[in-house]
Amino acid sequence: MTGSLLQVRGLSVRAGSLQLLHGISFDVAGHGTTVILGRDGAGKTTTLRAILGQLRSSGSVCFAGQEVANMPTHALVRMGIGYVPEDRRVFPDLTVAENLRLAERDRPDYDRVYTLFPDLAQRGKQRAGTLSGGQQQMVSLARALLNDNRLLVIDEPTKGLSPAVVTTVTAALAAVARTVPVLLVEQNLQVVSELAHGAVVVNAGRLAWTGNTRALLHDAQLTRTLLGVAARRP
Amino acid sequence: MTTIVLLAVTGLGLAALYFLAASGLTLVFGLADVLNLAHGLLVSVGAYTAWVTATSLGGSHPSTRDIAIAVVAGTAAGALAATVVEVTMIRPLYQRTFEQILITVGLSLAGVALLQIVWGTQPLTFPKPAWTATVSTIAGMAVPNHSLILIAAAATVLIGLTLFLRHTRIGLIVRAGVQDREMVIALGVNVRTAFTVVFAIGGAAAALGGALGGIYFGAIDPSQGAALLIFAIGVVIIGGKGSITGTAVAATVVGLLQQFVNYYAAAGAGDLCVIALLAAVVLVRPQGLAGGKTA
Ligand SMILES: Nc1ncnc2c1ncn2[C@@H]1O[C@H](COP(=O)(O)OP(=O)(O)O)[C@@H](O)[C@H]1O
Ligand SMILES: [Mg+2]
């Protein structure tokens, strides 16, 4: 057993008078994939954005033994946290090659990216805004995977994608997670069951459950209570 | 025919001045969401530095070399002043729009007051070589040299900025940052460095406009920069914030419109037309002509 890489303790986020997160605590393991689950609007994206310093938070975020809460986002990323945000966020007017070039940190590994997503190698000169949703997601993932990361933080990578693309993205994530720990937000339980070991469930800005993904998805009652959906049998 | 050509060239000269003043403003506005209301002061920094340099080198009859050195000195002073302003006043206030407006307006007023204290409120005659006040014959038409100088300078800056935006890493950061700054940061980029560079470049362009504006108008005065800033802001809004190409197009439209309407309708009517155009763009196409594309 490897110890945990990221410890989140009592993480709270306010937006004006609104309390978005109420003291969430969980660990992200130093290997494999940890998934954050929860209904729409539960606070999953807010949790990730707070960890990455995009939202001011109170509480503690400890990464590889160092307190990093409210550190500037660019500095956290440079410490080795690759971030793939919700909704892909490609730069539509830049080409695929420019999107990737912008993401280069110390030693970009284009071979790794083009092996995972061969499609991107051919589309370097294409404007990212003209790509399909699936291709845009590949660009978004590629921007993070180009670099050597100590942790990947990925928000709903399969959202709105066709089943074929979901398969491609899931396979890529499974390959990546063999070498880099991943903190994943994902609603597709099929994908979750293929990728995730640890699960963290949030509900209305609070921690609702934490434990083993398999245990959660095998318990139809628990899944329904926590997520409001029937678990698909893996 | 001759009148039309003359109006077109002087209009383009004016457009060039607007472009020089607006190019930095639009990049700073698009990238950093900072509307730098002290930008007009940078125009004056260029104008007065050039005036002092030209006067001390060549008295009231500087050579072409003297004036070239003066323009370079003015441009460099603009870059330096912009950098100092960014680092000391804007940087601590990123994301705080209201405070930024206050401090940049305050700085602008203080700057104009300082210029008035040192050089007086009256216009100063700008020393320049005789040839800049004469005309060149192009395709059989006489066109004023001072307009040609401005047009050439603006075209050079346009090409230079476009190359900078397309082919350098900071240019890439600027183009991406205009589209989605938070995402640029989320890729591990410290955008503050890019902010400072863009401020310096914008300050240099504005100061170049100020120095060449001295040659164009034949005189400089403390409120020139602030007056130019009004039109520069209009050009930025019409062109679309963050867009160099849009700014070039908008500056051309505004300069020509102003010149032609002022001549054929009534003096002052051109300025009204510019305001009307601004209102129309804000209502019909609030993202501006270019709508988010940088270069
Ligand atoms: N900046 C903000 N200001 C106010 N409310 C916000 C802000 N960001 C998110 N919220 C609200 O916080 C809740 C959690 O959002 P989010 O974390 O995006 O949910 P999800 O679990 O679907 O990712 C939602 O109700 C959302 O509307
Ligand atoms: Mg979300």
Coordinates of C-alpha atoms and ligand atoms in Angstrom, one line a residue:
Chain A
M1 CA 0.0 0.0 0.0
T2 CA 1.2 3.4 -0.9
G3 CA 0.3 6.2 1.4
S4 CA -2.0 9.0 0.3
L5 CA -0.6 11.7 -2.0
L6 CA -3.2 14.4 -1.4
Q7 CA -5.0 15.0 1.9
V8 CA -8.0 17.3 1.9
R9 CA -9.1 18.4 5.4
G10 CA -12.1 20.6 6.3
L11 CA -12.2 22.2 2.8
S12 CA -14.8 25.0 2.7
V13 CA -15.7 27.4 0.0
R14 CA -18.0 30.4 0.1
A15 CA -19.3 32.4 -2.8
G16 CA -20.6 35.6 -1.3
S17 CA -23.1 34.6 1.3
L18 CA -23.5 31.2 -0.2
Q19 CA -21.6 28.3 1.4
L20 CA -20.7 25.9 -1.5
L21 CA -18.5 23.5 0.4
H22 CA -19.0 22.6 4.1
G23 CA -15.7 21.2 5.4
I24 CA -15.0 18.3 3.1
S25 CA -12.2 15.8 4.0
F26 CA -10.8 12.9 2.0
D27 CA -7.6 11.4 0.7
V28 CA -6.3 10.7 -2.7
A29 CA -4.2 7.6 -3.0
G30 CA -0.7 7.7 -4.4
H31 CA -1.6 5.3 -7.1
G32 CA -4.7 4.4 -9.2
T33 CA -7.8 6.5 -9.6
T34 CA -9.9 8.1 -6.9
V35 CA -13.3 9.2 -8.1
I36 CA -15.5 12.0 -6.7
L37 CA -19.2 11.2 -7.2
G38 CA -22.3 13.1 -6.6
R39 CA -25.4 14.5 -8.2
D40 CA -25.3 17.6 -10.5
G41 CA -24.6 20.6 -8.4
A42 CA -23.3 18.6 -5.5
G43 CA -20.0 20.5 -5.4
K44 CA -17.6 18.2 -7.3
T45 CA -16.2 20.8 -9.6
T46 CA -16.1 23.3 -6.7
T47 CA -14.0 20.8 -4.8
L48 CA -11.5 20.4 -7.6
R49 CA -11.3 24.2 -8.3
A50 CA -10.7 24.8 -4.6
I51 CA -7.9 22.2 -4.5
L52 CA -6.3 23.9 -7.5
G53 CA -6.5 27.4 -6.0
Q54 CA -9.0 28.7 -8.6
L55 CA -11.5 29.3 -5.7
R56 CA -10.4 30.7 -2.3
S57 CA -11.0 28.1 0.4
S58 CA -10.5 27.5 4.0
G59 CA -9.2 24.2 5.4
S60 CA -6.2 22.3 4.5
V61 CA -4.9 20.8 1.2
C62 CA -1.7 18.8 1.6
F63 CA 0.0 17.6 -1.5
A64 CA 3.1 15.4 -1.2
G65 CA 3.6 16.5 2.3
Q66 CA 3.3 20.2 1.6
E67 CA 0.5 22.6 2.5
V68 CA -0.8 24.0 -0.8
A69 CA -4.2 25.5 0.1
N70 CA -4.8 28.7 -1.8
M71 CA -1.5 28.5 -3.7
P72 CA -1.6 30.2 -7.1
T73 CA -2.9 27.8 -9.6
H74 CA 0.0 28.1 -12.0
A75 CA 2.4 27.3 -9.2
L76 CA 0.4 24.2 -8.2
V77 CA 0.4 22.9 -11.8
R78 CA 4.1 23.5 -12.0
M79 CA 4.5 21.3 -8.9
G80 CA 3.2 18.5 -11.0
I81 CA -0.6 18.6 -10.8
G82 CA -2.1 18.3 -14.3
Y83 CA -5.6 19.7 -14.5
V84 CA -8.2 18.8 -17.1
P85 CA -11.2 21.0 -16.3
E86 CA -14.9 20.5 -16.9
D87 CA -16.1 21.3 -20.5
R88 CA -12.7 20.8 -22.1
R89 CA -11.8 24.5 -22.2
V90 CA -9.7 24.3 -25.4
F91 CA -8.8 27.6 -26.9
P92 CA -11.1 27.6 -29.9
D93 CA -9.1 30.1 -32.1
L94 CA -5.8 28.5 -31.5
T95 CA -4.7 25.4 -33.5
V96 CA -4.4 22.0 -31.9
A97 CA -0.6 22.4 -32.1
E98 CA -0.8 25.8 -30.4
N99 CA -3.1 24.5 -27.7
L100 CA -0.5 21.8 -26.9
R101 CA 2.5 24.2 -27.2
L102 CA 0.9 26.5 -24.6
A103 CA 0.7 23.5 -22.2
E104 CA 4.4 22.6 -22.5
R105 CA 6.1 22.6 -19.2
D106 CA 9.6 21.3 -18.6
R107 CA 10.0 18.2 -20.9
P108 CA 6.9 17.8 -23.1
D109 CA 6.5 14.2 -24.3
Y110 CA 4.6 14.4 -27.6
D111 CA 5.2 10.7 -28.3
R112 CA 3.2 9.8 -25.2
V113 CA 0.3 12.0 -26.3
Y114 CA 0.2 10.9 -29.9
T115 CA 0.4 7.3 -28.9
L116 CA -2.7 7.7 -26.8
F117 CA -4.5 10.0 -29.3
P118 CA -3.1 9.3 -32.8
D119 CA -5.8 11.5 -34.3
L120 CA -4.2 14.7 -32.8
A121 CA -0.9 14.2 -34.7
Q122 CA -2.7 14.7 -38.0
R123 CA -4.7 17.7 -36.8
G124 CA -2.0 20.0 -35.6
K125 CA -2.9 22.9 -37.9
Q126 CA -6.7 22.6 -37.3
R127 CA -8.4 25.3 -35.2
A128 CA -9.5 23.6 -31.9
G129 CA -12.9 25.3 -32.2
T130 CA -13.7 23.3 -35.3
L131 CA -13.0 19.9 -33.7
S132 CA -15.7 17.5 -32.5
G133 CA -16.4 17.3 -28.8
G134 CA -14.5 14.1 -28.5
Q135 CA -11.5 15.5 -30.3
Q136 CA -11.6 18.6 -28.1
Q137 CA -11.6 16.4 -25.0
M138 CA -8.5 14.6 -26.4
V139 CA -6.8 18.0 -26.8
S140 CA -7.8 18.9 -23.3
L141 CA -6.4 15.7 -21.9
A142 CA -3.3 15.9 -24.1
R143 CA -2.5 19.3 -22.7
A144 CA -2.1 17.8 -19.3
L145 CA -0.6 14.5 -20.4
L146 CA 2.1 16.2 -22.4
N147 CA 3.9 16.8 -19.1
D148 CA 5.2 14.6 -16.3
N149 CA 2.7 14.9 -13.6
R150 CA 2.6 13.7 -10.0
L151 CA -1.2 13.9 -9.9
L152 CA -3.8 14.3 -12.6
V153 CA -7.1 16.1 -11.7
I154 CA -9.7 15.4 -14.3
D155 CA -13.3 16.8 -14.3
E156 CA -16.0 14.8 -16.2
P157 CA -13.9 13.8 -19.2
T158 CA -16.7 11.7 -20.8
K159 CA -19.5 14.3 -20.4
G160 CA -21.5 14.7 -23.6
L161 CA -19.3 12.3 -25.7
S162 CA -20.5 9.5 -28.0
P163 CA -20.1 5.9 -26.7
A164 CA -17.2 5.2 -29.0
V165 CA -15.3 8.2 -27.8
V166 CA -16.1 7.4 -24.2
T167 CA -14.4 4.0 -24.8
T168 CA -11.3 5.8 -26.3
V169 CA -11.1 8.3 -23.4
T170 CA -11.6 5.6 -20.8
A171 CA -8.9 3.4 -22.3
A172 CA -6.5 6.4 -22.3
L173 CA -7.3 7.2 -18.7
A174 CA -6.8 3.5 -17.7
A175 CA -3.4 3.5 -19.4
V176 CA -2.4 6.8 -17.8
A177 CA -3.6 5.8 -14.3
R178 CA -1.1 2.9 -14.3
T179 CA 1.7 5.4 -13.9
V180 CA 0.1 8.6 -12.5
P181 CA -2.4 8.8 -9.7
V182 CA -5.7 10.4 -10.8
L183 CA -8.4 12.3 -9.0
L184 CA -11.4 12.0 -11.3
V185 CA -14.9 13.4 -11.3
E186 CA -17.1 11.2 -13.4
Q187 CA -20.8 10.5 -13.7
N188 CA -20.7 7.6 -16.0
L189 CA -20.8 4.6 -13.5
Q190 CA -19.6 2.2 -16.2
V191 CA -16.5 4.3 -16.6
V192 CA -16.1 4.7 -12.9
S193 CA -16.3 0.9 -12.3
E194 CA -13.6 0.4 -15.0
L195 CA -11.2 3.1 -13.6
A196 CA -11.7 3.9 -10.0
H197 CA -10.5 2.3 -6.8
G198 CA -11.3 4.8 -4.1
A199 CA -14.6 6.7 -4.1
V200 CA -15.6 10.0 -2.5
V201 CA -19.3 11.0 -2.6
V202 CA -20.3 14.6 -2.1
N203 CA -23.8 15.8 -1.6
A204 CA -25.0 19.4 -1.2
G205 CA -21.4 20.5 -0.5
R206 CA -20.8 17.9 2.2
L207 CA -19.0 14.6 2.3
A208 CA -21.6 11.9 2.1
W209 CA -19.6 8.7 1.8
T210 CA -16.1 7.6 1.3
G211 CA -14.7 4.1 0.6
N212 CA -14.1 1.5 -2.0
T213 CA -15.7 2.1 -5.4
R214 CA -16.5 -1.6 -5.8
A215 CA -18.3 -1.7 -2.5
L216 CA -20.3 1.3 -3.5
L217 CA -21.3 0.2 -6.9
H218 CA -22.2 -3.3 -5.7
D219 CA -24.6 -1.9 -3.2
A220 CA -27.7 -0.9 -5.2
Q221 CA -29.4 0.6 -2.2
L222 CA -26.4 2.7 -1.3
T223 CA -25.8 3.8 -4.9
R224 CA -29.4 4.9 -5.2
T225 CA -29.4 6.8 -1.9
L226 CA -26.1 8.6 -2.6
L227 CA -26.4 9.2 -6.3
G228 CA -30.1 8.9 -7.1
V229 CA -29.4 6.3 -9.8
A230 CA -29.4 2.6 -10.1
A231 CA -25.9 1.2 -10.3
R232 CA -25.0 -0.6 -13.5
R233 CA -23.5 -3.9 -12.6
P234 CA -19.9 -3.9 -13.7
Chain B
M1 CA -9.9 64.0 -56.7
T2 CA -6.8 65.7 -55.2
T3 CA -8.9 66.7 -52.2
I4 CA -10.2 63.1 -51.7
V5 CA -6.6 61.7 -51.8
L6 CA -5.5 64.4 -49.4
L7 CA -8.3 63.7 -47.0
A8 CA -7.7 60.0 -47.3
V9 CA -4.0 60.4 -46.5
T10 CA -4.6 62.8 -43.6
G11 CA -7.4 60.6 -42.4
L12 CA -5.1 57.6 -42.5
G13 CA -2.5 59.6 -40.6
L14 CA -5.0 60.2 -37.9
A15 CA -6.0 56.5 -38.0
A16 CA -2.4 55.6 -37.6
L17 CA -2.2 57.7 -34.4
Y18 CA -5.4 56.1 -33.1
F19 CA -4.0 52.7 -33.8
L20 CA -0.7 53.4 -32.0
A21 CA -2.6 54.7 -29.0
A22 CA -5.2 51.9 -29.0
S23 CA -3.0 48.8 -29.8
G24 CA -1.6 48.5 -26.3
L25 CA -4.9 49.4 -24.7
T26 CA -6.8 46.6 -26.5
L27 CA -4.2 43.9 -25.6
V28 CA -4.2 44.9 -22.0
F29 CA -8.0 45.2 -21.8
G30 CA -8.4 41.8 -23.6
L31 CA -5.8 39.9 -21.7
A32 CA -5.9 41.3 -18.2
D33 CA -9.4 42.9 -18.1
V34 CA -7.6 46.1 -17.2
L35 CA -8.9 49.3 -18.8
N36 CA -5.9 51.5 -18.2
L37 CA -7.2 55.0 -18.1
A38 CA -3.7 56.3 -17.6
H39 CA -2.8 55.0 -21.1
G40 CA -3.2 58.6 -22.5
L41 CA -0.5 59.7 -20.2
L42 CA 1.9 57.3 -21.9
V43 CA 1.2 59.1 -25.1
S44 CA 2.3 62.3 -23.4
V45 CA 5.4 60.7 -21.9
G46 CA 6.4 59.9 -25.5
A47 CA 5.6 63.4 -26.7
Y48 CA 7.4 65.3 -24.0
T49 CA 10.4 62.9 -23.9
A50 CA 10.7 63.4 -27.7
W51 CA 10.3 67.1 -27.3
V52 CA 13.0 67.4 -24.6
T53 CA 15.4 65.1 -26.6
A54 CA 14.9 66.9 -29.9
T55 CA 15.2 70.3 -28.4
S56 CA 18.4 69.5 -26.5
L57 CA 20.0 67.8 -29.5
G58 CA 19.0 70.3 -32.2
G59 CA 17.3 73.4 -30.6
S60 CA 14.4 74.5 -32.7
H61 CA 15.9 73.0 -36.0
P62 CA 16.8 69.4 -35.2
S63 CA 18.2 67.2 -38.0
T64 CA 16.5 64.1 -39.2
R65 CA 18.9 62.1 -37.0
D66 CA 18.1 64.2 -34.0
I67 CA 14.4 63.7 -34.5
A68 CA 14.9 60.0 -35.0
I69 CA 16.8 59.7 -31.7
A70 CA 14.1 61.8 -30.0
V71 CA 11.3 59.4 -31.3
V72 CA 13.3 56.4 -30.1
A73 CA 13.9 58.0 -26.7
G74 CA 10.2 58.8 -26.4
T75 CA 9.2 55.3 -27.3
A76 CA 11.6 53.8 -24.8
A77 CA 10.4 56.2 -22.1
G78 CA 6.8 55.0 -22.8
A79 CA 7.8 51.4 -22.4
L80 CA 9.6 52.1 -19.2
A81 CA 6.8 54.2 -17.7
A82 CA 4.2 51.6 -18.6
T83 CA 6.3 48.9 -16.9
V84 CA 6.7 51.0 -13.8
V85 CA 2.9 51.7 -13.7
E86 CA 2.1 48.0 -14.2
V87 CA 4.4 46.7 -11.6
T88 CA 3.7 49.3 -8.9
M89 CA 0.0 50.2 -9.4
I90 CA -1.8 47.8 -11.6
R91 CA -0.3 44.5 -10.5
P92 CA -1.4 44.8 -6.8
L93 CA -5.0 45.5 -8.1
Y94 CA -5.6 42.8 -10.7
Q95 CA -9.3 41.6 -10.5
R96 CA -10.2 44.8 -8.6
T97 CA -11.7 46.8 -11.5
F98 CA -13.1 49.7 -9.4
E99 CA -9.8 50.4 -7.7
Q100 CA -8.0 50.1 -11.0
I101 CA -10.2 52.8 -12.6
L102 CA -9.6 55.0 -9.6
I103 CA -5.9 54.7 -9.6
T104 CA -5.5 55.0 -13.4
V105 CA -7.7 58.1 -13.5
G106 CA -5.9 59.5 -10.6
L107 CA -2.5 58.8 -12.2
S108 CA -3.7 60.4 -15.4
L109 CA -4.8 63.6 -13.7
A110 CA -1.6 63.8 -11.6
G111 CA 0.4 63.2 -14.8
V112 CA -1.3 66.0 -16.7
A113 CA -0.9 68.3 -13.7
L114 CA 2.8 67.5 -13.5
L115 CA 3.3 68.2 -17.2
Q116 CA 1.5 71.6 -16.7
I117 CA 3.7 72.5 -13.7
V118 CA 6.9 71.7 -15.6
W119 CA 6.1 72.9 -19.1
G120 CA 3.1 75.1 -18.7
T121 CA -0.5 74.7 -20.0
Q122 CA 0.2 76.3 -23.4
P123 CA 1.1 74.1 -26.4
L124 CA 4.8 73.8 -27.1
T125 CA 6.0 74.0 -30.7
F126 CA 7.4 70.7 -31.6
P127 CA 10.8 71.1 -33.2
K128 CA 11.1 69.2 -36.5
P129 CA 13.2 69.0 -39.6
A130 CA 11.7 71.1 -42.5
W131 CA 11.0 68.1 -44.7
T132 CA 8.4 66.7 -42.3
A133 CA 6.2 69.8 -43.0
T134 CA 6.4 69.4 -46.8
V135 CA 4.7 67.1 -49.2
S136 CA 5.8 64.1 -51.3
T137 CA 4.4 63.4 -54.8
I138 CA 3.0 60.0 -55.0
A139 CA 1.4 59.0 -58.4
G140 CA 1.2 62.6 -59.3
M141 CA -0.5 63.7 -56.0
A142 CA 0.9 65.7 -53.2
V143 CA 0.6 64.0 -49.8
P144 CA 1.9 65.4 -46.5
N145 CA 5.0 63.8 -45.2
H146 CA 3.9 64.0 -41.5
S147 CA 0.9 61.7 -42.4
L148 CA 3.2 59.3 -44.3
I149 CA 5.5 59.0 -41.3
L150 CA 2.6 58.1 -39.0
I151 CA 1.2 55.6 -41.5
A152 CA 4.5 54.0 -42.0
A153 CA 5.1 53.8 -38.2
A154 CA 1.6 52.3 -37.6
A155 CA 2.0 49.8 -40.4
T156 CA 5.4 48.7 -38.9
V157 CA 3.9 48.3 -35.4
L158 CA 0.9 46.4 -36.9
I159 CA 3.2 44.0 -38.7
G160 CA 5.5 43.7 -35.7
L161 CA 2.7 43.0 -33.2
T162 CA 1.2 40.5 -35.5
L163 CA 4.5 38.6 -35.8
F164 CA 5.0 38.9 -32.1
L165 CA 1.5 37.5 -31.4
R166 CA 1.8 34.6 -33.9
H167 CA 5.4 33.6 -33.4
T168 CA 6.5 34.1 -29.8
R169 CA 5.6 32.2 -26.6
I170 CA 4.3 35.3 -24.9
G171 CA 2.3 36.1 -28.0
L172 CA 0.7 32.7 -27.8
I173 CA 0.0 33.3 -24.1
V174 CA -1.7 36.6 -25.0
R175 CA -3.8 35.1 -27.8
A176 CA -4.9 32.3 -25.5
G177 CA -5.4 34.6 -22.5
V178 CA -7.7 36.8 -24.4
Q179 CA -9.9 33.8 -25.0
D180 CA -9.8 32.1 -21.6
R181 CA -7.3 33.5 -19.1
E182 CA -8.2 31.1 -16.3
M183 CA -7.4 28.1 -18.5
V184 CA -4.0 29.6 -19.5
I185 CA -3.1 29.8 -15.8
A186 CA -4.5 26.2 -15.3
L187 CA -1.8 25.0 -17.7
G188 CA 0.9 26.2 -15.4
V189 CA 1.5 29.6 -17.1
N190 CA 2.3 32.6 -14.9
V191 CA 0.3 35.2 -17.0
R192 CA 1.6 38.1 -15.0
T193 CA 4.9 38.0 -16.9
A194 CA 2.8 38.3 -20.1
F195 CA 0.8 41.2 -18.6
T196 CA 4.0 43.1 -17.9
V197 CA 5.4 42.6 -21.4
V198 CA 2.1 43.6 -23.0
F199 CA 2.0 46.7 -20.9
A200 CA 5.5 47.6 -21.9
I201 CA 4.8 47.0 -25.6
G202 CA 1.5 49.0 -25.4
G203 CA 3.3 51.8 -23.6
A204 CA 6.0 51.9 -26.3
A205 CA 3.4 52.0 -29.1
A206 CA 1.4 54.8 -27.4
A207 CA 4.5 56.8 -26.7
L208 CA 5.6 56.4 -30.3
G209 CA 2.2 57.8 -31.3
G210 CA 2.8 60.7 -28.9
A211 CA 6.2 61.5 -30.4
L212 CA 5.0 61.2 -34.0
G213 CA 1.9 63.1 -33.1
G214 CA 4.1 66.0 -32.1
I215 CA 5.5 66.0 -35.7
Y216 CA 2.0 65.6 -37.1
F217 CA 0.3 68.3 -35.1
G218 CA 3.4 70.5 -34.9
A219 CA 2.8 71.1 -31.2
I220 CA 2.2 69.2 -28.0
D221 CA 0.2 70.1 -24.9
P222 CA -0.5 68.4 -21.6
S223 CA -4.0 67.3 -22.4
Q224 CA -3.3 65.8 -25.8
G225 CA -2.8 62.3 -24.5
A226 CA -6.1 62.3 -22.6
A227 CA -8.0 63.6 -25.6
L228 CA -6.5 60.9 -27.8
L229 CA -7.4 58.3 -25.2
I230 CA -11.1 59.0 -25.7
F231 CA -10.8 58.1 -29.4
A232 CA -8.5 55.2 -28.6
I233 CA -11.1 53.7 -26.2
G234 CA -13.7 54.1 -29.0
V235 CA -11.4 52.3 -31.4
V236 CA -10.8 49.5 -28.9
I237 CA -14.6 49.0 -28.4
I238 CA -15.4 49.1 -32.1
G239 CA -12.5 46.8 -33.0
G240 CA -13.2 44.3 -30.3
K241 CA -11.1 44.1 -27.2
G242 CA -8.0 42.0 -27.5
S243 CA -7.9 42.2 -31.2
I244 CA -5.0 43.9 -33.0
T245 CA -6.5 43.3 -36.5
G246 CA -9.9 44.6 -35.3
T247 CA -8.1 47.7 -33.8
A248 CA -6.3 48.4 -37.1
V249 CA -9.6 48.2 -39.0
A250 CA -11.5 50.3 -36.5
A251 CA -8.8 52.9 -36.3
T252 CA -8.9 53.2 -40.1
V253 CA -12.7 53.5 -40.2
V254 CA -12.7 56.1 -37.4
G255 CA -9.8 58.2 -38.9
L256 CA -11.3 58.3 -42.4
L257 CA -14.9 58.9 -41.2
Q258 CA -13.8 61.8 -39.0
Q259 CA -11.7 63.4 -41.7
F260 CA -14.2 63.1 -44.5
V261 CA -17.3 64.1 -42.5
N262 CA -15.5 67.0 -40.9
Y263 CA -14.6 68.3 -44.3
Y264 CA -17.7 67.7 -46.3
A265 CA -20.4 68.1 -43.6
A266 CA -19.2 70.4 -40.8
A267 CA -16.3 70.6 -38.5
G268 CA -17.2 68.6 -35.5
A269 CA -19.7 66.4 -37.3
G270 CA -17.0 63.8 -37.9
D271 CA -16.6 63.4 -34.2
L272 CA -20.3 62.9 -33.7
C273 CA -20.3 60.3 -36.5
V274 CA -17.6 58.4 -34.6
I275 CA -19.8 58.4 -31.4
A276 CA -22.8 57.2 -33.5
L277 CA -20.7 54.4 -34.9
L278 CA -19.5 53.5 -31.4
A279 CA -23.1 53.4 -30.2
A280 CA -24.2 51.3 -33.2
V281 CA -21.4 48.7 -32.6
V282 CA -22.1 48.5 -28.8
L283 CA -25.8 47.9 -29.6
V284 CA -25.5 45.6 -32.6
R285 CA -22.2 43.8 -32.1
P286 CA -21.0 44.4 -28.5
Q287 CA -18.0 42.0 -28.9
G288 CA -16.7 44.4 -31.6
L289 CA -15.8 43.9 -35.2
A290 CA -13.3 41.1 -34.6
G291 CA -15.2 39.5 -31.7
G292 CA -12.4 37.9 -29.7
K293 CA -9.8 37.1 -32.3
T294 CA -6.4 38.5 -31.4
A295 CA -4.3 38.3 -34.6
Ligands
LIG1 N1 -18.9 30.9 -8.4 C1 -20.0 30.4 -7.9 N2 -20.9 31.3 -7.3 C2 -22.1 30.8 -6.8 N3 -22.5 29.5 -6.9 C3 -21.7 28.7 -7.5 C4 -20.4 29.0 -8.0 N4 -19.8 28.0 -8.5 C5 -20.7 26.9 -8.3 N5 -21.8 27.3 -7.7 C6 -22.9 26.5 -7.2 O1 -22.3 25.5 -6.4 C7 -23.0 24.3 -6.5 C8 -22.0 23.2 -6.8 O2 -21.5 23.4 -8.2 P1 -20.4 22.4 -8.8 O3 -19.3 22.2 -7.9 O4 -20.1 23.0 -10.2 O5 -21.3 21.1 -9.0 P2 -20.9 19.7 -9.7 O6 -21.0 18.7 -8.6 O7 -22.0 19.5 -10.7 O8 -19.6 19.9 -10.3 C9 -24.0 24.5 -7.6 O9 -25.3 24.7 -7.0 C10 -23.6 25.7 -8.3 O10 -24.6 26.4 -8.9
MG2 MG -19.1 19.8 -12.3

